[in-house]
Amino acid sequence: EDKPINTIPAMLVQAADAISASRPGARREVLEKYLERVKKMEEIACSFEGVSKAYAIWAGRELRVMVEPKDINDKEAEELSLEIITEIEKKKKDKELSYPGQIKVTVIREIRSVGYTK
């Protein structure tokens, strides 16, 4: 780690190591710490008005946020995703939340209409 990288294989090994290290558990991350991080992410999303459910998926790399369509319109859904991102980044800066890489925040506003034929 402290030695300069002089060869292409050394660069490839360093890149592979970085990719591997970002996976949960790759560096002996305690399961409890991982679950705490995922729970914290979901709590952040659920703290916003109009959010009905939030799920951290893909090992905490993505946060899917379900909103009530009657409470949140399309424009507000876009704004909500940015507000959630801002809050997550603030928690990271304040060292209340840590995560490797980046987190994708997806706000889902869904309306279903079903009809039947006779």
CSV table of N, CA and C in Angstrom, one decimal:
chain,number,residue,atom,x,y,z
A,1,GLU,N,0.8,-1.2,0.0
A,1,GLU,CA,0.0,0.0,0.0
A,1,GLU,C,0.9,1.3,0.0
A,2,ASP,N,2.0,1.2,0.7
A,2,ASP,CA,2.8,2.4,0.7
A,2,ASP,C,3.8,2.5,-0.4
A,3,LYS,N,3.9,1.4,-1.2
A,3,LYS,CA,4.9,1.4,-2.3
A,3,LYS,C,4.2,2.0,-3.6
A,4,PRO,N,5.0,2.7,-4.4
A,4,PRO,CA,4.5,3.2,-5.6
A,4,PRO,C,4.1,2.1,-6.6
A,5,ILE,N,3.1,2.3,-7.4
A,5,ILE,CA,2.7,1.3,-8.4
A,5,ILE,C,3.4,1.6,-9.6
A,6,ASN,N,4.2,0.6,-10.1
A,6,ASN,CA,5.1,0.8,-11.2
A,6,ASN,C,4.7,-0.1,-12.4
A,7,THR,N,3.8,-1.1,-12.2
A,7,THR,CA,3.5,-2.0,-13.3
A,7,THR,C,2.0,-2.1,-13.5
A,8,ILE,N,1.6,-2.5,-14.7
A,8,ILE,CA,0.2,-2.7,-15.0
A,8,ILE,C,-0.4,-3.8,-14.1
A,9,PRO,N,0.2,-4.9,-13.9
A,9,PRO,CA,-0.4,-5.9,-13.0
A,9,PRO,C,-0.6,-5.4,-11.5
A,10,ALA,N,0.3,-4.5,-11.1
A,10,ALA,CA,0.2,-3.9,-9.8
A,10,ALA,C,-1.1,-3.0,-9.7
A,11,MET,N,-1.3,-2.3,-10.8
A,11,MET,CA,-2.5,-1.4,-10.9
A,11,MET,C,-3.7,-2.2,-10.9
A,12,LEU,N,-3.7,-3.3,-11.6
A,12,LEU,CA,-4.9,-4.2,-11.7
A,12,LEU,C,-5.2,-4.8,-10.3
A,13,VAL,N,-4.2,-5.3,-9.6
A,13,VAL,CA,-4.3,-5.8,-8.3
A,13,VAL,C,-4.9,-4.8,-7.4
A,14,GLN,N,-4.4,-3.6,-7.4
A,14,GLN,CA,-4.9,-2.5,-6.5
A,14,GLN,C,-6.4,-2.2,-6.8
A,15,ALA,N,-6.8,-2.2,-8.1
A,15,ALA,CA,-8.1,-1.9,-8.5
A,15,ALA,C,-9.1,-3.1,-8.0
A,16,ALA,N,-8.6,-4.3,-8.2
A,16,ALA,CA,-9.4,-5.5,-7.8
A,16,ALA,C,-9.6,-5.5,-6.3
A,17,ASP,N,-8.5,-5.1,-5.6
A,17,ASP,CA,-8.6,-5.0,-4.1
A,17,ASP,C,-9.6,-4.0,-3.7
A,18,ALA,N,-9.6,-2.8,-4.3
A,18,ALA,CA,-10.6,-1.8,-4.0
A,18,ALA,C,-12.0,-2.2,-4.2
A,19,ILE,N,-12.2,-2.9,-5.4
A,19,ILE,CA,-13.6,-3.4,-5.7
A,19,ILE,C,-14.0,-4.4,-4.6
A,20,SER,N,-13.1,-5.3,-4.3
A,20,SER,CA,-13.4,-6.4,-3.3
A,20,SER,C,-13.7,-5.8,-2.0
A,21,ALA,N,-12.9,-4.8,-1.6
A,21,ALA,CA,-13.0,-4.2,-0.3
A,21,ALA,C,-14.4,-3.5,-0.1
A,22,SER,N,-15.0,-3.1,-1.2
A,22,SER,CA,-16.2,-2.3,-1.0
A,22,SER,C,-17.4,-3.2,-0.8
A,23,ARG,N,-17.2,-4.5,-0.9
A,23,ARG,CA,-18.3,-5.5,-0.7
A,23,ARG,C,-18.5,-5.7,0.8
A,24,PRO,N,-19.8,-5.7,1.3
A,24,PRO,CA,-20.0,-6.0,2.7
A,24,PRO,C,-19.4,-7.3,3.2
A,25,GLY,N,-18.7,-7.2,4.3
A,25,GLY,CA,-18.1,-8.4,4.8
A,25,GLY,C,-16.7,-8.7,4.3
A,26,ALA,N,-16.3,-8.1,3.2
A,26,ALA,CA,-15.0,-8.4,2.6
A,26,ALA,C,-13.9,-8.0,3.5
A,27,ARG,N,-14.0,-7.1,4.3
A,27,ARG,CA,-13.0,-6.7,5.3
A,27,ARG,C,-13.5,-7.0,6.7
A,28,ARG,N,-14.2,-8.1,6.8
A,28,ARG,CA,-14.7,-8.5,8.1
A,28,ARG,C,-15.6,-7.5,8.8
A,29,GLU,N,-16.4,-6.9,8.0
A,29,GLU,CA,-17.3,-5.9,8.6
A,29,GLU,C,-18.3,-6.8,9.4
A,30,VAL,N,-18.5,-6.3,10.6
A,30,VAL,CA,-19.4,-7.1,11.5
A,30,VAL,C,-20.8,-6.9,11.0
A,31,LEU,N,-21.5,-8.1,11.0
A,31,LEU,CA,-22.9,-8.1,10.5
A,31,LEU,C,-23.8,-7.0,11.2
A,32,GLU,N,-23.5,-6.9,12.5
A,32,GLU,CA,-24.3,-6.0,13.3
A,32,GLU,C,-24.1,-4.5,12.8
A,33,LYS,N,-22.9,-4.2,12.5
A,33,LYS,CA,-22.6,-2.8,12.0
A,33,LYS,C,-23.3,-2.6,10.6
A,34,TYR,N,-23.2,-3.6,9.8
A,34,TYR,CA,-23.9,-3.5,8.5
A,34,TYR,C,-25.4,-3.3,8.6
A,35,LEU,N,-26.0,-4.1,9.5
A,35,LEU,CA,-27.5,-4.0,9.7
A,35,LEU,C,-27.8,-2.7,10.3
A,36,GLU,N,-27.0,-2.2,11.1
A,36,GLU,CA,-27.2,-0.9,11.7
A,36,GLU,C,-27.2,0.2,10.7
A,37,ARG,N,-26.3,0.1,9.7
A,37,ARG,CA,-26.2,1.1,8.7
A,37,ARG,C,-27.4,1.1,7.8
A,38,VAL,N,-27.8,-0.1,7.4
A,38,VAL,CA,-29.0,-0.3,6.5
A,38,VAL,C,-30.3,0.2,7.2
A,39,LYS,N,-30.4,-0.1,8.5
A,39,LYS,CA,-31.5,0.4,9.3
A,39,LYS,C,-31.5,1.9,9.4
A,40,LYS,N,-30.4,2.5,9.6
A,40,LYS,CA,-30.2,4.0,9.6
A,40,LYS,C,-30.7,4.6,8.3
A,41,MET,N,-30.2,4.0,7.2
A,41,MET,CA,-30.6,4.6,5.9
A,41,MET,C,-32.1,4.5,5.7
A,42,GLU,N,-32.8,3.4,6.1
A,42,GLU,CA,-34.2,3.3,6.0
A,42,GLU,C,-34.9,4.3,6.9
A,43,GLU,N,-34.4,4.5,8.1
A,43,GLU,CA,-35.0,5.5,9.0
A,43,GLU,C,-34.9,6.9,8.5
A,44,ILE,N,-33.8,7.2,7.9
A,44,ILE,CA,-33.6,8.6,7.3
A,44,ILE,C,-34.7,8.8,6.2
A,45,ALA,N,-34.9,7.8,5.3
A,45,ALA,CA,-35.9,8.0,4.3
A,45,ALA,C,-37.3,8.1,4.9
A,46,CYS,N,-37.6,7.2,5.9
A,46,CYS,CA,-39.0,7.2,6.5
A,46,CYS,C,-39.3,8.5,7.3
A,47,SER,N,-38.2,9.2,7.6
A,47,SER,CA,-38.5,10.5,8.4
A,47,SER,C,-39.1,11.6,7.6
A,48,PHE,N,-39.1,11.4,6.3
A,48,PHE,CA,-39.7,12.5,5.4
A,48,PHE,C,-41.2,12.2,5.2
A,49,GLU,N,-41.9,13.3,5.2
A,49,GLU,CA,-43.4,13.3,5.0
A,49,GLU,C,-43.8,12.7,3.6
A,50,GLY,N,-44.8,11.8,3.7
A,50,GLY,CA,-45.2,11.2,2.4
A,50,GLY,C,-44.6,9.9,2.1
A,51,VAL,N,-43.6,9.5,2.9
A,51,VAL,CA,-42.9,8.2,2.6
A,51,VAL,C,-43.6,7.1,3.4
A,52,SER,N,-44.0,6.1,2.7
A,52,SER,CA,-44.7,5.0,3.3
A,52,SER,C,-43.8,3.8,3.7
A,53,LYS,N,-42.8,3.5,2.9
A,53,LYS,CA,-41.8,2.5,3.2
A,53,LYS,C,-40.5,2.8,2.5
A,54,ALA,N,-39.4,2.2,3.1
A,54,ALA,CA,-38.1,2.4,2.5
A,54,ALA,C,-37.3,1.1,2.7
A,55,TYR,N,-36.6,0.7,1.7
A,55,TYR,CA,-35.8,-0.6,1.7
A,55,TYR,C,-34.4,-0.3,1.2
A,56,ALA,N,-33.5,-0.7,2.0
A,56,ALA,CA,-32.1,-0.7,1.5
A,56,ALA,C,-31.8,-2.0,0.9
A,57,ILE,N,-31.4,-2.0,-0.4
A,57,ILE,CA,-31.1,-3.2,-1.1
A,57,ILE,C,-29.7,-3.2,-1.7
A,58,TRP,N,-29.3,-4.3,-2.3
A,58,TRP,CA,-28.0,-4.4,-2.9
A,58,TRP,C,-26.9,-4.1,-1.9
A,59,ALA,N,-27.0,-4.7,-0.8
A,59,ALA,CA,-25.9,-4.6,0.3
A,59,ALA,C,-25.8,-3.1,0.7
A,60,GLY,N,-26.9,-2.4,0.7
A,60,GLY,CA,-26.9,-1.1,1.2
A,60,GLY,C,-26.5,-0.1,0.2
A,61,ARG,N,-26.3,-0.5,-1.0
A,61,ARG,CA,-25.9,0.4,-2.1
A,61,ARG,C,-27.0,1.2,-2.8
A,62,GLU,N,-28.2,0.7,-2.5
A,62,GLU,CA,-29.4,1.4,-3.1
A,62,GLU,C,-30.5,1.5,-2.1
A,63,LEU,N,-31.2,2.6,-2.1
A,63,LEU,CA,-32.3,2.8,-1.2
A,63,LEU,C,-33.5,3.1,-2.0
A,64,ARG,N,-34.5,2.2,-1.9
A,64,ARG,CA,-35.8,2.3,-2.6
A,64,ARG,C,-36.8,2.9,-1.6
A,65,VAL,N,-37.4,4.0,-2.0
A,65,VAL,CA,-38.3,4.7,-1.2
A,65,VAL,C,-39.7,4.7,-1.8
A,66,MET,N,-40.7,4.2,-1.1
A,66,MET,CA,-42.1,4.2,-1.6
A,66,MET,C,-42.8,5.4,-1.0
A,67,VAL,N,-43.5,6.1,-1.9
A,67,VAL,CA,-44.3,7.3,-1.4
A,67,VAL,C,-45.7,7.1,-1.7
A,68,GLU,N,-46.6,7.8,-1.0
A,68,GLU,CA,-48.0,7.8,-1.2
A,68,GLU,C,-48.3,8.7,-2.4
A,69,PRO,N,-48.9,8.2,-3.4
A,69,PRO,CA,-49.1,9.1,-4.6
A,69,PRO,C,-50.1,10.2,-4.3
A,70,LYS,N,-51.0,10.0,-3.3
A,70,LYS,CA,-51.9,11.1,-3.0
A,70,LYS,C,-51.2,12.3,-2.3
A,71,ASP,N,-50.1,12.0,-1.6
A,71,ASP,CA,-49.4,13.0,-0.9
A,71,ASP,C,-48.2,13.6,-1.6
A,72,ILE,N,-47.7,12.9,-2.6
A,72,ILE,CA,-46.5,13.4,-3.3
A,72,ILE,C,-46.7,13.3,-4.8
A,73,ASN,N,-46.5,14.4,-5.5
A,73,ASN,CA,-46.6,14.4,-6.9
A,73,ASN,C,-45.3,14.1,-7.6
A,74,ASP,N,-45.2,14.1,-8.9
A,74,ASP,CA,-44.0,13.7,-9.6
A,74,ASP,C,-42.8,14.6,-9.3
A,75,LYS,N,-43.1,15.9,-9.3
A,75,LYS,CA,-42.1,16.9,-9.0
A,75,LYS,C,-41.5,16.8,-7.6
A,76,GLU,N,-42.5,16.6,-6.7
A,76,GLU,CA,-42.1,16.4,-5.3
A,76,GLU,C,-41.3,15.1,-5.1
A,77,ALA,N,-41.5,14.1,-5.8
A,77,ALA,CA,-40.8,12.9,-5.7
A,77,ALA,C,-39.3,13.1,-6.1
A,78,GLU,N,-39.1,13.9,-7.2
A,78,GLU,CA,-37.7,14.2,-7.6
A,78,GLU,C,-37.0,15.0,-6.5
A,79,GLU,N,-37.7,16.0,-5.9
A,79,GLU,CA,-37.2,16.8,-4.9
A,79,GLU,C,-36.9,16.0,-3.6
A,80,LEU,N,-37.8,15.0,-3.3
A,80,LEU,CA,-37.6,14.1,-2.2
A,80,LEU,C,-36.3,13.3,-2.3
A,81,SER,N,-36.0,12.8,-3.5
A,81,SER,CA,-34.8,12.0,-3.6
A,81,SER,C,-33.6,12.8,-3.3
A,82,LEU,N,-33.6,14.1,-3.8
A,82,LEU,CA,-32.5,15.0,-3.5
A,82,LEU,C,-32.3,15.3,-2.0
A,83,GLU,N,-33.5,15.5,-1.4
A,83,GLU,CA,-33.5,15.8,0.1
A,83,GLU,C,-33.0,14.6,0.9
A,84,ILE,N,-33.3,13.4,0.5
A,84,ILE,CA,-32.8,12.2,1.2
A,84,ILE,C,-31.3,12.0,1.0
A,85,ILE,N,-30.9,12.3,-0.3
A,85,ILE,CA,-29.5,12.2,-0.6
A,85,ILE,C,-28.7,13.2,0.3
A,86,THR,N,-29.2,14.4,0.4
A,86,THR,CA,-28.6,15.5,1.2
A,86,THR,C,-28.5,15.0,2.6
A,87,GLU,N,-29.5,14.5,3.2
A,87,GLU,CA,-29.6,14.0,4.6
A,87,GLU,C,-28.6,12.9,4.8
A,88,ILE,N,-28.5,11.9,3.9
A,88,ILE,CA,-27.6,10.8,4.0
A,88,ILE,C,-26.1,11.4,4.0
A,89,GLU,N,-25.8,12.3,3.1
A,89,GLU,CA,-24.5,12.8,3.0
A,89,GLU,C,-24.2,13.6,4.2
A,90,LYS,N,-25.1,14.3,4.8
A,90,LYS,CA,-24.9,15.1,6.0
A,90,LYS,C,-24.6,14.1,7.2
A,91,LYS,N,-25.3,13.0,7.3
A,91,LYS,CA,-25.0,12.0,8.3
A,91,LYS,C,-23.6,11.4,8.1
A,92,LYS,N,-23.2,11.2,6.9
A,92,LYS,CA,-21.9,10.7,6.6
A,92,LYS,C,-20.8,11.7,7.1
A,93,LYS,N,-21.1,13.0,6.8
A,93,LYS,CA,-20.1,14.1,7.1
A,93,LYS,C,-20.0,14.2,8.7
A,94,ASP,N,-21.2,14.0,9.3
A,94,ASP,CA,-21.2,14.1,10.8
A,94,ASP,C,-20.7,12.8,11.5
A,95,LYS,N,-20.4,11.8,10.7
A,95,LYS,CA,-19.9,10.5,11.1
A,95,LYS,C,-21.0,9.7,11.9
A,96,GLU,N,-22.2,10.0,11.6
A,96,GLU,CA,-23.3,9.3,12.1
A,96,GLU,C,-23.7,8.1,11.3
A,97,LEU,N,-23.2,8.1,10.0
A,97,LEU,CA,-23.4,7.0,9.1
A,97,LEU,C,-22.2,6.9,8.2
A,98,SER,N,-21.8,5.6,7.9
A,98,SER,CA,-20.6,5.4,7.0
A,98,SER,C,-21.0,4.4,6.0
A,99,TYR,N,-20.5,4.6,4.8
A,99,TYR,CA,-20.8,3.6,3.7
A,99,TYR,C,-19.7,3.7,2.7
A,100,PRO,N,-19.4,2.6,2.1
A,100,PRO,CA,-18.4,2.6,1.0
A,100,PRO,C,-19.0,3.1,-0.3
A,101,GLY,N,-18.3,3.8,-1.1
A,101,GLY,CA,-18.8,4.2,-2.4
A,101,GLY,C,-19.9,5.2,-2.4
A,102,GLN,N,-21.0,4.9,-3.2
A,102,GLN,CA,-22.1,5.8,-3.2
A,102,GLN,C,-23.4,5.0,-3.0
A,103,ILE,N,-24.5,5.7,-2.8
A,103,ILE,CA,-25.8,5.1,-2.6
A,103,ILE,C,-26.7,5.7,-3.6
A,104,LYS,N,-27.4,4.8,-4.3
A,104,LYS,CA,-28.4,5.2,-5.3
A,104,LYS,C,-29.8,5.3,-4.6
A,105,VAL,N,-30.4,6.5,-4.6
A,105,VAL,CA,-31.7,6.7,-4.0
A,105,VAL,C,-32.8,6.7,-5.1
A,106,THR,N,-33.8,5.8,-5.0
A,106,THR,CA,-34.9,5.7,-6.0
A,106,THR,C,-36.2,6.0,-5.3
A,107,VAL,N,-36.9,7.0,-5.7
A,107,VAL,CA,-38.2,7.3,-5.1
A,107,VAL,C,-39.3,6.7,-6.0
A,108,ILE,N,-40.1,5.9,-5.5
A,108,ILE,CA,-41.2,5.2,-6.3
A,108,ILE,C,-42.5,5.7,-6.0
A,109,ARG,N,-43.2,6.3,-6.9
A,109,ARG,CA,-44.5,6.8,-6.8
A,109,ARG,C,-45.4,6.1,-7.8
A,110,GLU,N,-46.3,5.2,-7.3
A,110,GLU,CA,-47.0,4.3,-8.2
A,110,GLU,C,-48.5,4.3,-8.0
A,111,ILE,N,-49.2,4.4,-9.1
A,111,ILE,CA,-50.6,4.4,-9.0
A,111,ILE,C,-51.1,3.2,-9.9
A,112,ARG,N,-51.9,2.4,-9.4
A,112,ARG,CA,-52.4,1.2,-10.2
A,112,ARG,C,-53.9,1.4,-10.4
A,113,SER,N,-54.4,1.1,-11.6
A,113,SER,CA,-55.8,1.2,-11.9
A,113,SER,C,-56.1,-0.2,-12.6
A,114,VAL,N,-57.0,-0.9,-12.0
A,114,VAL,CA,-57.4,-2.2,-12.5
A,114,VAL,C,-58.9,-2.2,-12.9
A,115,GLY,N,-59.2,-2.8,-14.0
A,115,GLY,CA,-60.6,-2.9,-14.4
A,115,GLY,C,-60.8,-4.4,-14.9
A,116,TYR,N,-62.0,-4.8,-14.9
A,116,TYR,CA,-62.4,-6.1,-15.4
A,116,TYR,C,-63.4,-6.1,-16.5
A,117,THR,N,-63.3,-7.0,-17.4
A,117,THR,CA,-64.3,-7.1,-18.5
A,117,THR,C,-65.5,-8.0,-18.0
A,118,LYS,N,-66.6,-7.9,-18.6
A,118,LYS,CA,-67.8,-8.7,-18.3
A,118,LYS,C,-67.8,-9.9,-19.1
